[in-house]
Coordinates of C-alpha atoms and ligand atoms in Angstrom, one line a residue:
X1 CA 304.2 69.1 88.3
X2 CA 307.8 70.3 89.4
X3 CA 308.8 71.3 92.2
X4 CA 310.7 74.5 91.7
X5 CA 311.7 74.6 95.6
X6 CA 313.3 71.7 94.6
X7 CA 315.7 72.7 91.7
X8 CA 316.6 76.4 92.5
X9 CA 319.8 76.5 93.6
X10 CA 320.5 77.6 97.5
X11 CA 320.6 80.6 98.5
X12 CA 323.7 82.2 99.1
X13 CA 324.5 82.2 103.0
X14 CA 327.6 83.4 104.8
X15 CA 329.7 82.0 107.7
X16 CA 327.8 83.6 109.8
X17 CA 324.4 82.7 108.8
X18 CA 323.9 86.1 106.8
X19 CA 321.6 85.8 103.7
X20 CA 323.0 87.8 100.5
X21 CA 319.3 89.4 99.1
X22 CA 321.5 92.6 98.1
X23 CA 323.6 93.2 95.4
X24 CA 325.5 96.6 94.2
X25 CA 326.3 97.1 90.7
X26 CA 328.9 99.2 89.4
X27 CA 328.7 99.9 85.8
X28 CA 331.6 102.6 85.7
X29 CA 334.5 104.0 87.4
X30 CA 333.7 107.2 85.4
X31 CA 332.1 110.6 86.4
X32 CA 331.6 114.2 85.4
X33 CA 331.5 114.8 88.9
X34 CA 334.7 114.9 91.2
X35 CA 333.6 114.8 95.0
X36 CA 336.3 115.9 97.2
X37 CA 336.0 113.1 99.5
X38 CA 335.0 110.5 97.2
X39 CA 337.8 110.8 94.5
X40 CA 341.1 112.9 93.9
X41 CA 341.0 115.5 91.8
X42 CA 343.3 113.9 89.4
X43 CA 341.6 110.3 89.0
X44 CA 342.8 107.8 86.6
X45 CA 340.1 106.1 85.2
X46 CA 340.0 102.5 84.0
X47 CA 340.2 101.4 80.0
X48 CA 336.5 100.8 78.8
X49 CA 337.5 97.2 77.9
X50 CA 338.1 96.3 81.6
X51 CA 334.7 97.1 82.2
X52 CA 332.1 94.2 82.3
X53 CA 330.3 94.5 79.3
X54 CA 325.7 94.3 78.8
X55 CA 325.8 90.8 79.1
X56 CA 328.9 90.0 81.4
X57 CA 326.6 92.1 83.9
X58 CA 323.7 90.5 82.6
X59 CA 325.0 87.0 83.6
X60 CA 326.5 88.3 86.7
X61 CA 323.0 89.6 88.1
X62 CA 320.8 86.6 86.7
X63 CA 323.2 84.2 88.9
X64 CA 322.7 86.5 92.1
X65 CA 319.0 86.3 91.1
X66 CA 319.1 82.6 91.1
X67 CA 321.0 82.8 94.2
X68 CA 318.7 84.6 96.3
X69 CA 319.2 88.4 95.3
X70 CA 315.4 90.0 95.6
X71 CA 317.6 94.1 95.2
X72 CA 320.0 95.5 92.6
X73 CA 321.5 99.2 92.7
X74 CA 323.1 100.2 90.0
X75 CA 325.5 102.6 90.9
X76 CA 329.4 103.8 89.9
X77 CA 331.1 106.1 89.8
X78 CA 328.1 107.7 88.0
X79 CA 326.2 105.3 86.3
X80 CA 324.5 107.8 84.1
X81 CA 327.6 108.3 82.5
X82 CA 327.7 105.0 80.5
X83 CA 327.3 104.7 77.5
X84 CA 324.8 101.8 77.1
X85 CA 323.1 102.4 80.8
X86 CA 319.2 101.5 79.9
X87 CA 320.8 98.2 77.8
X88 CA 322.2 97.3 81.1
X89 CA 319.3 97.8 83.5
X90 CA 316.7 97.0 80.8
X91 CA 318.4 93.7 80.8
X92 CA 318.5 93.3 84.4
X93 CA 315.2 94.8 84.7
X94 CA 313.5 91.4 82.8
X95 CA 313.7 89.3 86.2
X96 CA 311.6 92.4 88.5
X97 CA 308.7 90.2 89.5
X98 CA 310.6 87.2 88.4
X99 CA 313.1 86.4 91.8
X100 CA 313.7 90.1 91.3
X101 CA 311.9 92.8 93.7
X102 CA 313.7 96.1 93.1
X103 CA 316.1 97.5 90.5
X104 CA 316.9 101.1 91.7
X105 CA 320.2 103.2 90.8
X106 CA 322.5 105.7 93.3
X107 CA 323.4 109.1 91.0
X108 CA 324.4 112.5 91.4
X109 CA 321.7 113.4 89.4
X110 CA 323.4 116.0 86.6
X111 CA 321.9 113.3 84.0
X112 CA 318.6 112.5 85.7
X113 CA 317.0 115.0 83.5
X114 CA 317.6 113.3 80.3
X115 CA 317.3 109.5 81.5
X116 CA 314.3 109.8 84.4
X117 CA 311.9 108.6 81.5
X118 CA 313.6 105.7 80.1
X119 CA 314.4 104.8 84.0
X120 CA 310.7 104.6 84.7
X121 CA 310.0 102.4 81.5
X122 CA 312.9 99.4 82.8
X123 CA 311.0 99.4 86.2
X124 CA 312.4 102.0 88.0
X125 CA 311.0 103.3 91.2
X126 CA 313.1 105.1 93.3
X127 CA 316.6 106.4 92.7
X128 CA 318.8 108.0 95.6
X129 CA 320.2 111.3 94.5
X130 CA 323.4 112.0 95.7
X131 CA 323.4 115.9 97.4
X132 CA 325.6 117.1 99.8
X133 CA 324.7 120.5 99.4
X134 CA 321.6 123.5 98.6
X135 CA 324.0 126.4 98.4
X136 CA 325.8 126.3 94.5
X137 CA 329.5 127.9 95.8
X138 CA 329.8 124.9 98.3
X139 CA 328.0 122.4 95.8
X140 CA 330.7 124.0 93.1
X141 CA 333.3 123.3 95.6
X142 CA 332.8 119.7 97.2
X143 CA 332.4 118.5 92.9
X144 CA 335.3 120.6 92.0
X145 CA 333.0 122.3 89.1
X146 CA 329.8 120.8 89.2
X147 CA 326.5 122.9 88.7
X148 CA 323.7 122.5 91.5
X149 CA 320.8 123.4 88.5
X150 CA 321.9 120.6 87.0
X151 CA 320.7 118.4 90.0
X152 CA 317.9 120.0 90.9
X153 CA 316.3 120.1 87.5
X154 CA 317.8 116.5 88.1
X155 CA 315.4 116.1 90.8
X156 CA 312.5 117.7 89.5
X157 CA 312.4 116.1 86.1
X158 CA 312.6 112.6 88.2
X159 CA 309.7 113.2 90.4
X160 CA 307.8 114.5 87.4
X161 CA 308.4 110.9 86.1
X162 CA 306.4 109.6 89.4
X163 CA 310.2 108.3 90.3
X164 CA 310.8 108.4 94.1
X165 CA 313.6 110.5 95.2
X166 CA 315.4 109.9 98.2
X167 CA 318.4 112.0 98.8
X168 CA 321.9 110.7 100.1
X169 CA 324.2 113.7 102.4
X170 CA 327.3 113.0 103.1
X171 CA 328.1 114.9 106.3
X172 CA 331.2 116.8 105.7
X173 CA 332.4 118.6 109.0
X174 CA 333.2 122.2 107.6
X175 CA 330.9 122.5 104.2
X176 CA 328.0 121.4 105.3
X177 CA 327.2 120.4 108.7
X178 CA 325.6 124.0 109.5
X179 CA 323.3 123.6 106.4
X180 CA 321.5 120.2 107.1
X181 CA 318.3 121.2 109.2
X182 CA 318.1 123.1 105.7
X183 CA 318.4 120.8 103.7
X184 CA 316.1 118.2 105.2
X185 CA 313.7 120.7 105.3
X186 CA 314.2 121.2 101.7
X187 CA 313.6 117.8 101.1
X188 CA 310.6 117.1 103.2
X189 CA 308.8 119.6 101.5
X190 CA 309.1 118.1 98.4
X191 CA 308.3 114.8 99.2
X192 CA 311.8 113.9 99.3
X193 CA 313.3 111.2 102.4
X194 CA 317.1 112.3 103.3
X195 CA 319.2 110.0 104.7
X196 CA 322.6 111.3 106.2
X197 CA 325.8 109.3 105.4
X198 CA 329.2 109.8 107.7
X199 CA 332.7 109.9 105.4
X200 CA 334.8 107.4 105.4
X201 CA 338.2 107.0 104.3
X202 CA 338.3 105.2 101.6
X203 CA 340.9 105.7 98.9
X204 CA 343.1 108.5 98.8
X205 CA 342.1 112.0 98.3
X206 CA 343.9 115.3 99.1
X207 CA 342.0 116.3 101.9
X208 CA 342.6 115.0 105.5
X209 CA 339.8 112.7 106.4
X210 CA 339.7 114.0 109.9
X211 CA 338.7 117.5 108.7
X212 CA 335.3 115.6 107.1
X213 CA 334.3 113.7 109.5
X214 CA 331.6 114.1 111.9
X215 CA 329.7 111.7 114.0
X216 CA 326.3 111.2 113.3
X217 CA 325.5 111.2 116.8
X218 CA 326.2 114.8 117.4
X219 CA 323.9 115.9 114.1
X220 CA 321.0 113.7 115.4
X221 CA 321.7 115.3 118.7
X222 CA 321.2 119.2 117.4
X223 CA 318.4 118.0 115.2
X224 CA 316.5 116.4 118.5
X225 CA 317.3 119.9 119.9
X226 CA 315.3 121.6 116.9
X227 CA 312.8 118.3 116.4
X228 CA 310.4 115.6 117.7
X229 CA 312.0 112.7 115.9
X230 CA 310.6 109.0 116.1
X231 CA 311.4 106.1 114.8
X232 CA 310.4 104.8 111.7
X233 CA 309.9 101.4 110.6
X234 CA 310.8 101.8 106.7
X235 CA 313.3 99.4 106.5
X236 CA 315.0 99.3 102.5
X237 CA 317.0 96.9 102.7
X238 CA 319.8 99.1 103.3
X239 CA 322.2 100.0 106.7
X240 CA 319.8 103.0 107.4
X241 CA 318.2 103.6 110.8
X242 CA 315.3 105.7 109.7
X243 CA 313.5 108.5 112.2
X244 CA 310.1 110.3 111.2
X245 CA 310.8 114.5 111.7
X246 CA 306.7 115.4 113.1
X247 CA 307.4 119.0 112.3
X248 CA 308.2 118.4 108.6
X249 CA 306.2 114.9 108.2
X250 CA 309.5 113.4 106.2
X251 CA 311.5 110.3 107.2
X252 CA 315.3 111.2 107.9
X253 CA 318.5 108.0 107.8
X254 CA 321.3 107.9 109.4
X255 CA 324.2 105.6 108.1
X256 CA 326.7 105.2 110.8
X257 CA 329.5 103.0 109.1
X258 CA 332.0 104.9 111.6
X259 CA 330.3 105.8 114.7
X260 CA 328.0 102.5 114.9
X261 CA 328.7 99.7 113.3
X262 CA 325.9 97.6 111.6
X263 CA 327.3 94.8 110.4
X264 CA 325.5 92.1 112.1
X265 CA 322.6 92.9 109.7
X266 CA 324.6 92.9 106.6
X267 CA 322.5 91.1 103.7
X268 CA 324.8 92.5 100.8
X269 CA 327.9 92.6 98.4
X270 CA 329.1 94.5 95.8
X271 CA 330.3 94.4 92.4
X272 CA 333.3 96.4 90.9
X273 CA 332.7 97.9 87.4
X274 CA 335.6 95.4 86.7
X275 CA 334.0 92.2 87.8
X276 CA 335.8 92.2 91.6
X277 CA 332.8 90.9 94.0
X278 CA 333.6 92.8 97.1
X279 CA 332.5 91.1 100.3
X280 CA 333.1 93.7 102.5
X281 CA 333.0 98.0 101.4
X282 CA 335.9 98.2 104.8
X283 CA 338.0 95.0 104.3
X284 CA 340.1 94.5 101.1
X285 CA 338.9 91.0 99.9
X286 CA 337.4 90.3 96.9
X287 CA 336.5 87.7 94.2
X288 CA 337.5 88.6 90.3
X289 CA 334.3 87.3 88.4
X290 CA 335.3 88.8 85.5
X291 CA 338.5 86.2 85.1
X292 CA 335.2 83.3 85.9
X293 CA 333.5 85.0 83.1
X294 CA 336.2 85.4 80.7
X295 CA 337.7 82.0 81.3
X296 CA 334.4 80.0 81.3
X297 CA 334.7 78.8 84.4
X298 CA 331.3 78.3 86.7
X299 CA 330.2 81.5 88.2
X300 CA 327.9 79.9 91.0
X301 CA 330.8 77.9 92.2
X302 CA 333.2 81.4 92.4
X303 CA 329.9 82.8 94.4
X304 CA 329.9 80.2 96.9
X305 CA 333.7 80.3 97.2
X306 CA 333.9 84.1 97.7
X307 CA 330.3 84.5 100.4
X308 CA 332.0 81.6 102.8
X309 CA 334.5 84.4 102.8
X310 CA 332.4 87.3 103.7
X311 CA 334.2 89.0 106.9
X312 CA 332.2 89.4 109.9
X313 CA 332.6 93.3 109.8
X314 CA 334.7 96.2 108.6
X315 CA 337.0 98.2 111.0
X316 CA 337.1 101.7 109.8
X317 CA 338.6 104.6 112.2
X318 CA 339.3 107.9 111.3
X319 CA 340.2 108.7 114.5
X320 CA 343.2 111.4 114.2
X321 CA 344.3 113.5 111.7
X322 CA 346.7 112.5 109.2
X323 CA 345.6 109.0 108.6
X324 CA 345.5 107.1 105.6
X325 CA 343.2 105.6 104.3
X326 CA 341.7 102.0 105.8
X327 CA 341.1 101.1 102.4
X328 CA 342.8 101.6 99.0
X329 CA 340.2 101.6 96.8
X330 CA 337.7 104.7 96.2
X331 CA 334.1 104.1 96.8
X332 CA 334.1 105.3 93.0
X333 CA 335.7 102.3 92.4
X334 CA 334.1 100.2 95.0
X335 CA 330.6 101.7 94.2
X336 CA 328.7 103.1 97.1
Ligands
LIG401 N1 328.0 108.9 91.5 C1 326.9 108.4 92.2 C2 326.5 109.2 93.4 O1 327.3 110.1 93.7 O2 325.4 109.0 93.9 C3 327.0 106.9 92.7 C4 328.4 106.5 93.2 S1 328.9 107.3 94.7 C5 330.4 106.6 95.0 C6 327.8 106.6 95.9 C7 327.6 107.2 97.2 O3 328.9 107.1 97.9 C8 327.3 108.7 97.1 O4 326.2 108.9 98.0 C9 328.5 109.3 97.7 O5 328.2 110.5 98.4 C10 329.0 108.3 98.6 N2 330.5 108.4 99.0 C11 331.5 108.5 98.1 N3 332.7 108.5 98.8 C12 332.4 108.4 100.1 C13 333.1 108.4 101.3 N4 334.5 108.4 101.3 N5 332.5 108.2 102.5 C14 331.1 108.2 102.5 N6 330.3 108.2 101.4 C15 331.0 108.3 100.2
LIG402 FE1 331.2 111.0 91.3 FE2 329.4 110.0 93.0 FE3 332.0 110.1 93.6 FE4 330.7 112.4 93.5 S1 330.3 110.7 95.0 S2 332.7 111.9 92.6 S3 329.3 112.0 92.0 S4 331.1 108.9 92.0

């Protein structure tokens, strides 16, 4: 009999003994959303055929899987804007319980309502739905135009589906901060974990950075003022510190990128819509797999050669106002 120890090719280690189990997916730069900290208002978006196509991604994720890779997220920009979206994931999908433990997606949600089905049938559990706000003016204004309904029937139609929904805040200093004990309980009524994400400055937009952000610290300090909070040993595989809220019964994350760095724990990477594998989301470094893929060259080679490059750690600061950003690229670009 073989040995499959024996032939499986190692796992994908770091120079600093990290073990890559995580990979992030982006499938588009695209979005019929426009976040006013995530993206400018007048984004240039990338020509289709620089995107990886079905099975560029396809071979991309079945060599992380070899490599050690047990979690995909699919994310974007807003993966439920491409085109061929259950292609991709129902290809991907064919290694869960096969080296692969989890395929799960990031999305704002407006298109939940006509994909949550097809998400559950390619292995789907949970998604993380991207919300920053319950009140529609604000929602309307931090998407430049989007429509809150469209979320929450988003939402609904997901857990109707038996999909977990998790949602992701981004803590904006003056649109939302005021709103979260709302929010959360919101959530926690509806069976719905909320994990709070500080901004970070990451590509340029047209507000100042400065203005958004606010320490996580000081929101899990007023919330401790209105809540018995624990902690919680859910761990996702994620950078989130999760807490248990008694009064509401729901779990609450923070992720501190800014405030508290966690990147001693890092197990993961991510992949640009255009085949970039970035190492870091806060350093510039990358790896274009798409030039391996294209050229036929040997994509677990270009893996080893870009994870024994993996930084230790990012160094955002946002720190005073009028600073630009640490890195270039939008996280639309990047894929959070
Ligand atoms: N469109 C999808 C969505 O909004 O969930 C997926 C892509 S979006 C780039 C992924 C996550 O990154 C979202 O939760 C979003 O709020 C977050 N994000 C975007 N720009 C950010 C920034 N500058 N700082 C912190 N989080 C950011
Ligand atoms: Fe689009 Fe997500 Fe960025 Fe908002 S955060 S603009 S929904 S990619």
């Amino acid at each position: 009999m073989i040995d499959k120890t024996q032939i499986s090719p190692a796992p994908l280690v770091d120079p600093f003994g990290r073990k890559i189990t995580y990979l992030r997916l982006s499938v588009t730069d695209r979005c019929d959303l426009r976040c006013n900290y995530c993206m400018s208002e007048k984004m240039t978006f990338l020509p289709k055929s620089d995107l990886l196509d079905v099975s560029e991604l396809d071979t991309v994720a079945s060599a992380f899987i070899a490599r050690g890779v047990r979690k995909i997220r699919i994310t974007g920009g807003e993966p439920l804007v491409r085109r061929n979206i259950i292609e991709i994931m129902q290809r991907i999908s064919n290694h869960l319980g096969d080296g692969l433990d989890e395929l799960t997606l990031t999305t704002n949600g407006t298109q939940l309502e006509k994909h949550a089905a097809d998400l559950v049938k390619v292995g789907v559990r949970r998604v993380n739905v991207s919300l920053d706000t319950l009140n529609p003016e604000s929602f309307s204004r931090i998407t430049r135009g989007g429509r809150l309904n469209q979320v929450l029937d988003g939402i609904a139609a997901a857990q109707s589906h038996g999909l977990k929904v998790k949602l992701n805040v981004v803590v904006l200093k003056y649109e939302n901060l005021e709103e979260l004990p709302f929010i959360v309980r919101w959530a926690h009524k509806r069976d719905i974990d909320v994990t709070l994400i500080e901004a970070m400055p990451m590509g340029e937009i047209e507000a100042d950075r400065f203005d958004q952000y606010t320490p996580l610290s000081d929101v899990q300090r007023n919330f401790r003022k209105l809540w018995t909070m624990s902690r919680d040993s859910f761990q996702t595989g994620g950078p989130s510190d999760y807490w248990r809220v008694k009064e509401t019964g729901g779990r609450l994350g923070f992720i501190t990128p800014m405030s508290n760095n966690f990147c001693g724990g890092c197990n993961r990477v991510r992949l640009t819509c255009t085949g970039r594998l970035v190492l870091c989301l806060g350093q510039t470094d990358d790896a274009d797999l798409r030039a391996v893929l294209r050229g036929g060259g040997d994509i677990h080679a270009a893996l080893e050669e870009a994870i024994a490059r993996k930084p230790k750690s990012h160094d955002f600061l946002i720190d005073a106002p009028g600073q630009k950003p640490a890195i270039s690229r939008h996280m639309s670009m990047t894929g959070g």
